[in-house]
Structures are given as C-alpha cells and as structure tokens.
Coordinates of C-alpha atoms in Angstrom, one line a residue:
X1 CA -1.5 21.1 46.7
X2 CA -4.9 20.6 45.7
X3 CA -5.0 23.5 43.2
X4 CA -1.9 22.1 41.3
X5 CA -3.4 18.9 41.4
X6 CA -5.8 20.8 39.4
X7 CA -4.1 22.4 37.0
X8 CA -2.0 19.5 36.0
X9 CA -5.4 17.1 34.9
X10 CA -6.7 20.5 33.2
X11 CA -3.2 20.4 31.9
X12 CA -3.4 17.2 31.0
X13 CA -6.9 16.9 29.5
X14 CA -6.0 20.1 27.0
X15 CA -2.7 18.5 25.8
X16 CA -5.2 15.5 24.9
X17 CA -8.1 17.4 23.3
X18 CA -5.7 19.2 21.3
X19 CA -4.2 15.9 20.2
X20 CA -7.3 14.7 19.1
X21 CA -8.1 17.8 17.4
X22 CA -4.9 17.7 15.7
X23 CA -5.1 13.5 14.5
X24 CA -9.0 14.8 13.3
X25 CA -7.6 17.0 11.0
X26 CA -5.8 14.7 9.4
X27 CA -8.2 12.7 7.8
X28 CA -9.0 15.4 5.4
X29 CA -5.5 16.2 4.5
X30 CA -3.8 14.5 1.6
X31 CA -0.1 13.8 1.7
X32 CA 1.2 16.8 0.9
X33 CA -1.2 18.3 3.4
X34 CA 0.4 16.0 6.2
X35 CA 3.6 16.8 4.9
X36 CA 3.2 20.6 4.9
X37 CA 0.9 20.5 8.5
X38 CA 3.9 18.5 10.1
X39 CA 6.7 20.8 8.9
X40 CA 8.4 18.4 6.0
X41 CA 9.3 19.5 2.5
X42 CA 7.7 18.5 -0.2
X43 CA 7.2 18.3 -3.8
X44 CA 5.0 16.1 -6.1
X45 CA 6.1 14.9 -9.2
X46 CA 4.3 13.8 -12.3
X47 CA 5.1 11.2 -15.1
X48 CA 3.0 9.6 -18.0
X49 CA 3.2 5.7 -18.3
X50 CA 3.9 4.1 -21.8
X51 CA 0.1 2.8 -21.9
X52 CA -1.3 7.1 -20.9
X53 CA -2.2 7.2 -17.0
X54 CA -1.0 9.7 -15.5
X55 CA 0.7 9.0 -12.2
X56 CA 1.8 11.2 -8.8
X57 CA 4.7 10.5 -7.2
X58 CA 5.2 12.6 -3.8
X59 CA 8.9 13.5 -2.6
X60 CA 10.5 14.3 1.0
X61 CA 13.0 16.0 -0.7
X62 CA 16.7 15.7 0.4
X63 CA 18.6 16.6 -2.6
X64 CA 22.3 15.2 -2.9
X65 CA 21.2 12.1 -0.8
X66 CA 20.4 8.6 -1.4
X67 CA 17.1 8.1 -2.8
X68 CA 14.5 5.7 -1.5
X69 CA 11.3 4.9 -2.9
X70 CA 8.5 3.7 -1.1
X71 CA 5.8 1.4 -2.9
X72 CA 2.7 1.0 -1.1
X73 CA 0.1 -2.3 -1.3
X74 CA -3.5 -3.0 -3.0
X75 CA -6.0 0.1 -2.4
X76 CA -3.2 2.1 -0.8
X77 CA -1.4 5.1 -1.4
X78 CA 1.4 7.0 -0.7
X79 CA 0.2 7.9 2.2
X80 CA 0.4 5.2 3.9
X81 CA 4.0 5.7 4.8
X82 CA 3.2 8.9 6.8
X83 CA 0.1 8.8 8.1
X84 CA 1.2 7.4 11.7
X85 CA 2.9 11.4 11.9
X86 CA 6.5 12.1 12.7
X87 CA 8.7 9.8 14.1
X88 CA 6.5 7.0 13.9
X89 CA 5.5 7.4 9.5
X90 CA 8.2 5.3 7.1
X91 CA 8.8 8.6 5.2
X92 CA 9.1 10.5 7.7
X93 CA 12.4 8.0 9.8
X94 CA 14.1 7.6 6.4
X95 CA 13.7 11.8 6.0
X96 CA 15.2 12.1 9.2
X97 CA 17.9 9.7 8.6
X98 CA 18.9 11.1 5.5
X99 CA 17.7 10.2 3.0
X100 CA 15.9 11.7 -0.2
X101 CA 12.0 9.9 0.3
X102 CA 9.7 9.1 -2.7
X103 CA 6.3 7.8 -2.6
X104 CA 5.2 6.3 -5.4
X105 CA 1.3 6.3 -6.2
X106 CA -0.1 2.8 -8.7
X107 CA -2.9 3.9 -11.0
X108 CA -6.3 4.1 -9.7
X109 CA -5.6 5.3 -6.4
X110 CA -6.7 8.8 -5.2
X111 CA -3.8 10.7 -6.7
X112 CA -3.5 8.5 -9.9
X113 CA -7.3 9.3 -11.7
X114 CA -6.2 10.6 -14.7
X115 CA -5.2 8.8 -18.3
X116 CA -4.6 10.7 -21.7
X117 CA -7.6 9.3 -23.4
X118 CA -9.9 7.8 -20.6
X119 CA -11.8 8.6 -17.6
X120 CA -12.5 6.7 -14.3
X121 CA -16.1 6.3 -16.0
X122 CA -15.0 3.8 -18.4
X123 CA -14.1 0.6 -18.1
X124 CA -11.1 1.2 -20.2
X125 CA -9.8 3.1 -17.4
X126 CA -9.4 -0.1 -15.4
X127 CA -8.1 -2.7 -17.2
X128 CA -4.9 -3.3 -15.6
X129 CA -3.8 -5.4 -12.9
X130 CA -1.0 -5.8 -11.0
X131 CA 1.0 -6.9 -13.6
X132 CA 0.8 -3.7 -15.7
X133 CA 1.9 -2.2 -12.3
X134 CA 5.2 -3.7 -13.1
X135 CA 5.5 -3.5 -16.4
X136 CA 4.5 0.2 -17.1
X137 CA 4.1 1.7 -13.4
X138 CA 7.0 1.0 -12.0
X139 CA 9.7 1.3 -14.6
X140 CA 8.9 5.3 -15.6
X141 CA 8.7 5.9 -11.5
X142 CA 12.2 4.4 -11.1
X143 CA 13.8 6.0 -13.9
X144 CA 12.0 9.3 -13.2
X145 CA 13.3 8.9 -9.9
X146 CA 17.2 8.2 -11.0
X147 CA 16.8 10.8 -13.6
X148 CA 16.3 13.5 -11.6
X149 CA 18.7 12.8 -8.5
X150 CA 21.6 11.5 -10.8
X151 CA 22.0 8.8 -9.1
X152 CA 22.5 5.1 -10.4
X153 CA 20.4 3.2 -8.5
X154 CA 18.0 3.6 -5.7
X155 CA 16.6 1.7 -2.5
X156 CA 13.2 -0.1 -3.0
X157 CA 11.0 -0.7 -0.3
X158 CA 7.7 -2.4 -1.4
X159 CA 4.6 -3.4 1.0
X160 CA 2.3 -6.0 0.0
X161 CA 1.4 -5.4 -3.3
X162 CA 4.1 -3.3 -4.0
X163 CA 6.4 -6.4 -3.7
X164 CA 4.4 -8.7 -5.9
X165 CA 4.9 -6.0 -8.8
X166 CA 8.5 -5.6 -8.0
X167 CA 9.0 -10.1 -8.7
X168 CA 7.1 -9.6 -11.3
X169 CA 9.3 -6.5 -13.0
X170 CA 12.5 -8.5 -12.2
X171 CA 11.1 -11.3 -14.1
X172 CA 9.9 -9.4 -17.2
X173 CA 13.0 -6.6 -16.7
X174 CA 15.8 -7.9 -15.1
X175 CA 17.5 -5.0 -16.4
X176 CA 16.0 -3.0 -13.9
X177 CA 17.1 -4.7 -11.0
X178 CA 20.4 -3.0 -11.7
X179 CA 19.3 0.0 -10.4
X180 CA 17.9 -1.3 -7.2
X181 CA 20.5 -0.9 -4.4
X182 CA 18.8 -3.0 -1.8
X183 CA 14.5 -4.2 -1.6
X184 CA 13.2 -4.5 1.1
X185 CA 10.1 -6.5 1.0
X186 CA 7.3 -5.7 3.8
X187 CA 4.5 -8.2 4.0
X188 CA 5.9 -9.8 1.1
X189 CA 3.1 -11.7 -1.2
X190 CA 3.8 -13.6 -4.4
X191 CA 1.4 -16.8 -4.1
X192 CA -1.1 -17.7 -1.1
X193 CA -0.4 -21.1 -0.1
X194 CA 0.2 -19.4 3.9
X195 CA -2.5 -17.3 3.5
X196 CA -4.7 -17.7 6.9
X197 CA -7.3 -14.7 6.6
X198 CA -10.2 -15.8 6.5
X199 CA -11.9 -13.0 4.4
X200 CA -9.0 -13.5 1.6
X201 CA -9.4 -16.9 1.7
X202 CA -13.3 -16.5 1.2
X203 CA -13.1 -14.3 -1.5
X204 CA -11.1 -16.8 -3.5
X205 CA -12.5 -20.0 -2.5
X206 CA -14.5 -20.5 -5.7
X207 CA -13.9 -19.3 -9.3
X208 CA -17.3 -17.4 -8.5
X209 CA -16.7 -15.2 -5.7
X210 CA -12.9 -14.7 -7.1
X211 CA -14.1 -13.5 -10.7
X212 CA -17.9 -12.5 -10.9
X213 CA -17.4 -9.3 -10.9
X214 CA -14.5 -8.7 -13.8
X215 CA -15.7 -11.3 -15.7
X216 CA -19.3 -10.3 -15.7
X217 CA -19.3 -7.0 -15.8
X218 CA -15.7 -6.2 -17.4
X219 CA -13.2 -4.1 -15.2
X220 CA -13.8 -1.7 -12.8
X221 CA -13.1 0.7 -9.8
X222 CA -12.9 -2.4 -6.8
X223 CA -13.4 -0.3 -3.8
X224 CA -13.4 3.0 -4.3
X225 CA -12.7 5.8 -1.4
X226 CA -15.7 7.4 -1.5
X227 CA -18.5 9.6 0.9
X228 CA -20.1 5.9 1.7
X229 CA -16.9 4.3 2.8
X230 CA -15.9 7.5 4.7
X231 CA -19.7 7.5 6.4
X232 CA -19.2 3.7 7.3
X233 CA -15.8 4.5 8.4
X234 CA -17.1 7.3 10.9
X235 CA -20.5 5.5 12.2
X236 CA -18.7 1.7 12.7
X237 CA -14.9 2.5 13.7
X238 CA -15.5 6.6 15.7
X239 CA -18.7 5.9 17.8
X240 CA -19.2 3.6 20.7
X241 CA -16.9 1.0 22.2
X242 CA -19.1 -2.3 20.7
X243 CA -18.5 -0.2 16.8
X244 CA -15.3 0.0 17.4
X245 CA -14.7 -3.4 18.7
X246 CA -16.2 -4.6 16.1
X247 CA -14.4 -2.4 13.7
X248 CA -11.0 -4.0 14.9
X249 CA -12.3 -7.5 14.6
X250 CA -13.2 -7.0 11.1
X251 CA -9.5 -5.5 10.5
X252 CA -8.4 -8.5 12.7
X253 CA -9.7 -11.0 10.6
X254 CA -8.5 -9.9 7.2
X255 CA -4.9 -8.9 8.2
X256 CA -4.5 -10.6 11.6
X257 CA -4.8 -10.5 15.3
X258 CA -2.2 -8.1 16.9
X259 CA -4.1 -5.9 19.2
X260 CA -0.8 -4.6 20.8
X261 CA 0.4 -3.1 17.2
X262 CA -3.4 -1.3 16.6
X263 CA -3.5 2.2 17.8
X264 CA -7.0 2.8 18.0
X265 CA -6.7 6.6 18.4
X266 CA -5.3 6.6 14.5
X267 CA -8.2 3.9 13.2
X268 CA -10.7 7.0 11.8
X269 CA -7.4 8.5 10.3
X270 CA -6.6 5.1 8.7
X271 CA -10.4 4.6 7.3
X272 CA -10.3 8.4 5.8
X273 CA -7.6 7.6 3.4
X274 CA -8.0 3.8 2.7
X275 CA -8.9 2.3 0.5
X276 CA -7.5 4.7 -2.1
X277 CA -8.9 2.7 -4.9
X278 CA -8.0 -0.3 -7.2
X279 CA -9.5 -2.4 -10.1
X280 CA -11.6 -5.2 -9.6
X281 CA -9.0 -7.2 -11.7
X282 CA -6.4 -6.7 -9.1
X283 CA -8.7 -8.5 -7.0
X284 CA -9.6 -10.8 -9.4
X285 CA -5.8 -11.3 -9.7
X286 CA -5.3 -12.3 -5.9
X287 CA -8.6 -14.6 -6.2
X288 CA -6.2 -16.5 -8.8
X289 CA -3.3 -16.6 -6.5
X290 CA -5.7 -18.5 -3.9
X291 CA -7.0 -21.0 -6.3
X292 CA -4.1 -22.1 -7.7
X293 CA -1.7 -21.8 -4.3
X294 CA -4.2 -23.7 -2.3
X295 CA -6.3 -26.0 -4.8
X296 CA -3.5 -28.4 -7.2
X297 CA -1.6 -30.8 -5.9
X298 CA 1.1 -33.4 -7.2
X299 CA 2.7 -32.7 -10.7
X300 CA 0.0 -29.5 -11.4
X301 CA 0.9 -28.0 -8.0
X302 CA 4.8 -28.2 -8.0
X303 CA 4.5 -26.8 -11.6
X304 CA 2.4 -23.8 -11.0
X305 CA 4.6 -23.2 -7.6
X306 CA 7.5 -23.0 -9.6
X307 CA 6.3 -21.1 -12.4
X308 CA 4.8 -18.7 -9.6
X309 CA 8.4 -18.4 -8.1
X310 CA 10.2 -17.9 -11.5
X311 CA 7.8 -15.0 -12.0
X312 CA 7.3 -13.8 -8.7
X313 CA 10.5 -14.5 -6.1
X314 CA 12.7 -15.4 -8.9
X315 CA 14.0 -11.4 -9.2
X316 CA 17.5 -11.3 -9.7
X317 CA 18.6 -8.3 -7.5
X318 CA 21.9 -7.1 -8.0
X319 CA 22.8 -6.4 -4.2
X320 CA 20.9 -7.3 -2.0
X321 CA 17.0 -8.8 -0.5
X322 CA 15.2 -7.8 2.9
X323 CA 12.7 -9.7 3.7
X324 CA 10.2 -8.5 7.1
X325 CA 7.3 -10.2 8.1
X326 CA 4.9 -10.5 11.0
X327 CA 4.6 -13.4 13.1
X328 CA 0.5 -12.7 13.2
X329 CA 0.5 -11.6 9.7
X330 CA -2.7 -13.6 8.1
X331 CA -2.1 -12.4 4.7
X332 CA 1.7 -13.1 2.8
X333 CA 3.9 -16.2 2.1
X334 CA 7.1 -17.4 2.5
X335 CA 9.4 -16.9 -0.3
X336 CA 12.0 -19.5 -0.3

C-alpha cells in the first residue's frame, strides 16, 4: 500500500513539474507559436492601412464557417485571447465551436512594428491614437477579413480598447456596422465617469500627469515590451510569496480586486507578453476621458456626456449589442 502511495505523489508531482515546464515555455512563444505548440491551425495575415502601417492579423482558420474577429485592449495583442491555453483561451472556445477565429493586432503592438515610410525610432511612427484605430485599423481588418471568407458580415468581439475604437468607427462609418453581425463588448470603455482604479484615476487627475509626456516630448512608444519589463516581470511576479503578493496587488489596484478570477500559475506568462506596446497618445487619450468624465458639471458636463455618447455608444449596429462586464471591474462604464 505504501509503495503505491508512493508512486501516485511521484505521479503526481511529475504531471505538475511537467505542467510548469510546459506554461514556462510559453512565455517565449508568440501566437502562432501557442497555436502551433497546442495543436491549432493557423495562418497570419497581412494588410497595409490607408495612412502605411503595416498590420498582422492571426487566423484559427475554419474555412466555410462564420468568421469572428477578436479585438484586443490598450497594450495588448492578439494574444491575449489564447494565452489561458485550450479550453480556457477565447480563440481557442470559438475554434472549437465552429467558428472561423481572427485576431486582429492595433499598430504599435509586438506584431504591428512596421510602416512604409517610418520606423519605431521616430516619432512619426507614433502619432495615432485610438481614434486612427478606428478610422484606418479597423476598417482594412474587417474588410480583409470579409474579403477573403466571402462572407457579408462578421461577429465582433472587442475588449476594452477594442470597444472604444469600434463606437468610435460606427460614429465616423456607420456604413460599417452593416457588416457586423452581432458585438460583443467586453469591459466596455467609452468615458470614465465609473472608473474606480485608483492608478487610472491618478494618471488623469491633472492635465500634467495626463499629458506631460506627448505634449512635451511629442508621441512616442508608452510602454513598450521590452528586456526591462520582462526582468521586472520575472524578479517581482516569479520569485517569493511577498513579490508575488505584491505583484497581484499592483494588478489589483489598476483593474480590480477579484482574487478568485487570478490564476497565479499563468501571472509570468501574462507579464511575458503584455504590454505589447502603445503610444503615449493613447494614454494621453484615456487621461482626457478622466478629465472631462469626472471634472464638468451642469450645462458643460451633460454636453460633453452626450457628445461622448454620440461618438462613442452612439454606434448604430445593424443586429445586435452584447454588453459583459465585471461586477469588480475598476476600469469601464456604463453605457446607457
């Protein structure tokens, strides 16, 4: 008895190490890495916005079936949707329930470093925010996506970020939101008047800390994924239990306390791919949102609130909305 008693904890103890070993490797593996490690098809796609950056958009590929296409949030990628692994990643449920998966990648992330005329050295390179997201990103993506499935209209799932583009492309393109089947909104943001992290709300509590850096020293990478962020990553969040305490607190306080929803064993994955880059005046951007959403009141308030909503909730989708929030969620809105 006490042999098998044995064997099962030495069992035991290599089905974990050889989990661990397998989650480690996926912080140096890209999405189509993942994708090819776990089993999935794949294929990355390539299109060239009307102002030259060059974007990647990865595929599950399904052919003949519906098309979805994922959008992630601010200094994200597109993989975010399968990093959790099978049966838990976005990508990888709507794969298995049939449908045709596309990631979509916004310029300046890891797999979107490239323009016709500039390089991530200049500042040229980063002079967009999310609003040429909408009006340049997303468009090409969609119709690249349509284009090549032959199929009339797709679903649109958008996360943070990738929501507030989408309001802002039905406002400026409501043409496009006859190809949208049904969006589904996760973490939907379009002004911050319910935002309650604390970190957010710092950064845009004065026109100072919202703007000193674009506005001083003109556009830039905000963030980048880099060897330092990866070293912090590694010492602060993979070490002992007080680092990666603290490392939870810290992710705790800008997004929310929900220790029950934080898988700890995935936090150095997490760290390794995010954040996958941005431009300062996407943050400058948000730091707006904050000032205006939390500082006017009377007359000034109700008419920048409804200005925001024309612009931002007022998207006139064809079929249908989906919005899906968290009840601890400390950064989003309510879009009524």
């Amino acid at each position: 008895m006490s042999q098998r008693i044995i064997l099962l904890v030495l069992l035991c103890l290599h089905v974990t190490l050889s989990f661990a070993d397998s989650v480690d490797e996926d912080e140096n593996l890209l999405t189509i890495g993942l994708l090819q490690k776990y089993g999935y098809p794949h294929e990355n796609h390539t299109v060239v916005t009307e102002d030259g950056y060059i974007l990647n958009i990865h595929r599950i590929p399904r052919p003949g079936a519906r098309p979805v296409f994922l959008m992630h949030g601010l200094m994200d990628s597109s993989a975010t949707f399968i990093l959790m692994g099978p049966g838990k990643g976005l990508g990888y449920l709507l794969y298995e329930q049939g449908y045709d998966v596309w990631m979509g990648n916004s310029r300046g992330n890891t797999y979107c470093r490239e323009h016709v005329k500039y390089t991530t050295d200049e500042q040229e390179f980063w002079d967009f925010s999310f609003h040429e997201l909408a009006l340049f990103d997303l468009p090409i993506t969609i119709d690249y996506v349509l284009q090549l499935t032959n199929y009339t209209n797709l679903h649109y799932i958008g996360h943070s970020q990738g929501t507030t583009s989408f309001w802002i492309l039905g406002s400026e393109r409501p043409e496009y939101m006859e190809k949208i089947l049904l969006m589904q909104a996760l973490a939907p943001i379009a002004f911050f008047e319910y935002c309650k992290s604390p970190i957010v709300n710092f950064l845009g509590a004065t026109d100072l800390t919202a703007n000193l850096v674009s506005r001083l020293l003109g556009p830039s990478e905000f963030l980048p994924s880099d060897d330092f962020l990866n070293m912090f990553s590694d010492v602060l969040c993979n070490s002992s239990p007080l680092g990666l305490k603290l490392c939870k607190n810290v992710l705790f306080l800008f997004a929310g306390y929900s220790p029950a929803q934080l898988n700890e064993t995935m936090l150095p994955v997490i760290l390794s791919h995010d954040p996958a880059g941005a431009s300062t005046k996407q943050g400058h951007g948000q730091g707006d949102f904050i000032l205006w959403s939390k500082r006017f009141v009377g007359p000034a308030r109700r008419c920048f609130q409804t200005l925001l909503q024309v612009a931002q909730c007022g998207a006139q989708i064809s079929r249908g909305l989906s919005q899906i929030q968290s009840f601890g969620l400390h950064v989003g809105h309510r879009c009524t």
